[in-house]
Amino acid sequence: LISLIVVFSASSRLTFGKSSFLAPIISHTMHLCIGLGGMWLVHLLHYKWYKLFPVLLVPLSILLLGYLSMRGMGSSGAERWINLGFFQLQPSELGKIGVIMTVAYWLSKLKPEDELSQANTFWKILALTGLVDLLIVGENLSTAVLLAGVIFVMMILGGIAWRRMLALTGVVVGAGIVAVVILLFVPAQTIRDSKIIPSRATTWQARLQDFSQTKNKPSAYEYAKLVAPEKPQETHANIAIATSNILGKGPGNSDERDYLQEASCDFIYAIIIEELGVLGGVAVMLVYIVLLFRVGRIATRCKEKYPAYLAMGLGMLLGLQAFINMSVAVGLFPVTGQPLPLISKGGTSVLMTSGCIGMLLGISNALDKEARGEQVLGTEADIPTPVDGNESFDEN
């Protein structure tokens, strides 16, 4: 409901000069309705059926991401979507959900005391996450980092040995320091001429340098004349928040929606604060906090490993994504391309987020029915054959 109200208001830039100002909100409403329908269908299934989803999601996302990577080699900008005519598909959304579901399954089969099981699980997770992240990073660095962070926490919670996690931490921190040093001190032209560094690196460099610059801050006049034209998104997001007050300007009364380039997606939280005020912004934030607490309760109720790991992975993904989006809008993070889950406009994001919520509800639904002694759809004879054909889905 919040999404419908705010997206309708924030879509003015998308309707300017077009025949119908209702087209964007009609499209968004259709995506939400399809997402809610899919959420309802998914939640009816027993969580053991969810183990089959990555069989399609992971190979499909890898193929589509590889296609995007090859198509984008000849262009200067990153390509994130595949135009299907009636729908804009973003393969990175498919990839991150598929990887989380696969890792949850592998961790559920991990035998912590078995060195061979530890090694096999650790390297399988690294290989899959590394491959998908490598394909994503060129077009969406923030999504690649978000996925890596969620998988890292899942590995810790899933029982991967601490010595392996410490070694992985050292490698990741070292690589991160090298990347930051390159972006801060290597000239942009050198990065453009490089055949190894992704073409999007100059964009990352500009955002990092702008965010890290704390000295010699310009005056208000200098900012308006020199800085604001170079950073229109941050500028108008700041104006939207600064003029909001406690109760805001009221739904539909935003001024900055006409100037903010990604008002209906990346910076929708700034529009929420402008129209609904600080209280509205806090209320939306509390919705995600409540969601995280609910996910934590679901995970702690699980008697089997797989649904617990899956719930934790999906919950962390949604929570971190919301935190990043809101932090960007209020100036705590550099600009990224993360949408606000179930609120921002975007077809693939809405549908995949709805699927995540559906799986969380499905786990909760199965636990409730099992506690009451009722049978859940997809149990007993309905359980499909495992992917590898050797293990039973009745195992943890």
PDB file of C-alpha atoms in Angstrom, residues 93 96 100 142-154 157 266 285 287-289 291-293 295 311-329 332-334 336-341 353 360:
ATOM      1  CA  GLU A  93      17.849 -10.644  -9.136  1.00  0.00           C
ATOM      2  CA  LYS A  96      21.258 -13.782  -5.955  1.00  0.00           C
ATOM      3  CA  ILE A 100      21.242 -18.154  -1.477  1.00  0.00           C
ATOM      4  CA  SER A 142      26.377  -3.173  -4.946  1.00  0.00           C
ATOM      5  CA  THR A 143      24.400  -6.333  -5.734  1.00  0.00           C
ATOM      6  CA  ALA A 144      27.612  -8.367  -5.976  1.00  0.00           C
ATOM      7  CA  VAL A 145      28.822  -7.042  -2.609  1.00  0.00           C
ATOM      8  CA  LEU A 146      25.391  -7.586  -1.039  1.00  0.00           C
ATOM      9  CA  LEU A 147      25.271 -11.209  -2.219  1.00  0.00           C
ATOM     10  CA  ALA A 148      28.828 -11.878  -1.040  1.00  0.00           C
ATOM     11  CA  GLY A 149      28.054 -10.408   2.387  1.00  0.00           C
ATOM     12  CA  VAL A 150      24.921 -12.517   2.851  1.00  0.00           C
ATOM     13  CA  ILE A 151      26.729 -15.712   1.803  1.00  0.00           C
ATOM     14  CA  PHE A 152      29.630 -14.892   4.132  1.00  0.00           C
ATOM     15  CA  VAL A 153      27.305 -14.616   7.143  1.00  0.00           C
ATOM     16  CA  MET A 154      25.459 -17.776   6.109  1.00  0.00           C
ATOM     17  CA  LEU A 157      26.141 -19.505  10.850  1.00  0.00           C
ATOM     18  CA  ASP A 266      16.690   4.021  -5.955  1.00  0.00           C
ATOM     19  CA  MET A 285      12.106   1.548   8.633  1.00  0.00           C
ATOM     20  CA  VAL A 287       8.373  -2.337   9.041  1.00  0.00           C
ATOM     21  CA  TYR A 288      11.666  -3.855   7.863  1.00  0.00           C
ATOM     22  CA  ILE A 289      12.927  -4.234  11.434  1.00  0.00           C
ATOM     23  CA  LEU A 291      10.235  -8.292   9.273  1.00  0.00           C
ATOM     24  CA  LEU A 292      13.751  -9.188  10.438  1.00  0.00           C
ATOM     25  CA  PHE A 293      12.489 -10.100  13.921  1.00  0.00           C
ATOM     26  CA  VAL A 295      12.387 -14.037  10.190  1.00  0.00           C
ATOM     27  CA  ALA A 311      15.044 -18.187   6.208  1.00  0.00           C
ATOM     28  CA  MET A 312      18.182 -16.523   7.589  1.00  0.00           C
ATOM     29  CA  GLY A 313      19.642 -16.010   4.106  1.00  0.00           C
ATOM     30  CA  LEU A 314      16.472 -14.515   2.633  1.00  0.00           C
ATOM     31  CA  GLY A 315      15.887 -12.360   5.714  1.00  0.00           C
ATOM     32  CA  MET A 316      19.430 -10.964   5.635  1.00  0.00           C
ATOM     33  CA  LEU A 317      19.107 -10.242   1.911  1.00  0.00           C
ATOM     34  CA  LEU A 318      15.898  -8.234   2.324  1.00  0.00           C
ATOM     35  CA  GLY A 319      17.090  -6.469   5.469  1.00  0.00           C
ATOM     36  CA  LEU A 320      20.496  -5.458   4.104  1.00  0.00           C
ATOM     37  CA  GLN A 321      18.993  -4.346   0.802  1.00  0.00           C
ATOM     38  CA  ALA A 322      16.504  -2.119   2.605  1.00  0.00           C
ATOM     39  CA  PHE A 323      19.250  -0.747   4.866  1.00  0.00           C
ATOM     40  CA  ILE A 324      21.474   0.111   1.885  1.00  0.00           C
ATOM     41  CA  ASN A 325      18.668   1.829  -0.022  1.00  0.00           C
ATOM     42  CA  MET A 326      17.644   3.947   2.965  1.00  0.00           C
ATOM     43  CA  SER A 327      21.272   4.772   3.810  1.00  0.00           C
ATOM     44  CA  VAL A 328      21.922   6.001   0.266  1.00  0.00           C
ATOM     45  CA  ALA A 329      18.832   8.221   0.349  1.00  0.00           C
ATOM     46  CA  LEU A 332      25.175   7.555   4.733  1.00  0.00           C
ATOM     47  CA  PHE A 333      26.309   5.392   1.789  1.00  0.00           C
ATOM     48  CA  PRO A 334      27.630   6.178  -1.686  1.00  0.00           C
ATOM     49  CA  THR A 336      24.132   2.430  -5.412  1.00  0.00           C
ATOM     50  CA  GLY A 337      21.383   0.809  -7.452  1.00  0.00           C
ATOM     51  CA  GLN A 338      19.589  -1.133  -4.722  1.00  0.00           C
ATOM     52  CA  PRO A 339      15.773  -0.843  -4.718  1.00  0.00           C
ATOM     53  CA  LEU A 340      13.709  -0.714  -1.541  1.00  0.00           C
ATOM     54  CA  PRO A 341      12.135  -4.199  -1.272  1.00  0.00           C
ATOM     55  CA  THR A 353      11.051 -10.190  -3.392  1.00  0.00           C
ATOM     56  CA  LEU A 360       9.397 -17.335   4.402  1.00  0.00           C
TER      57      LEU A 360
END
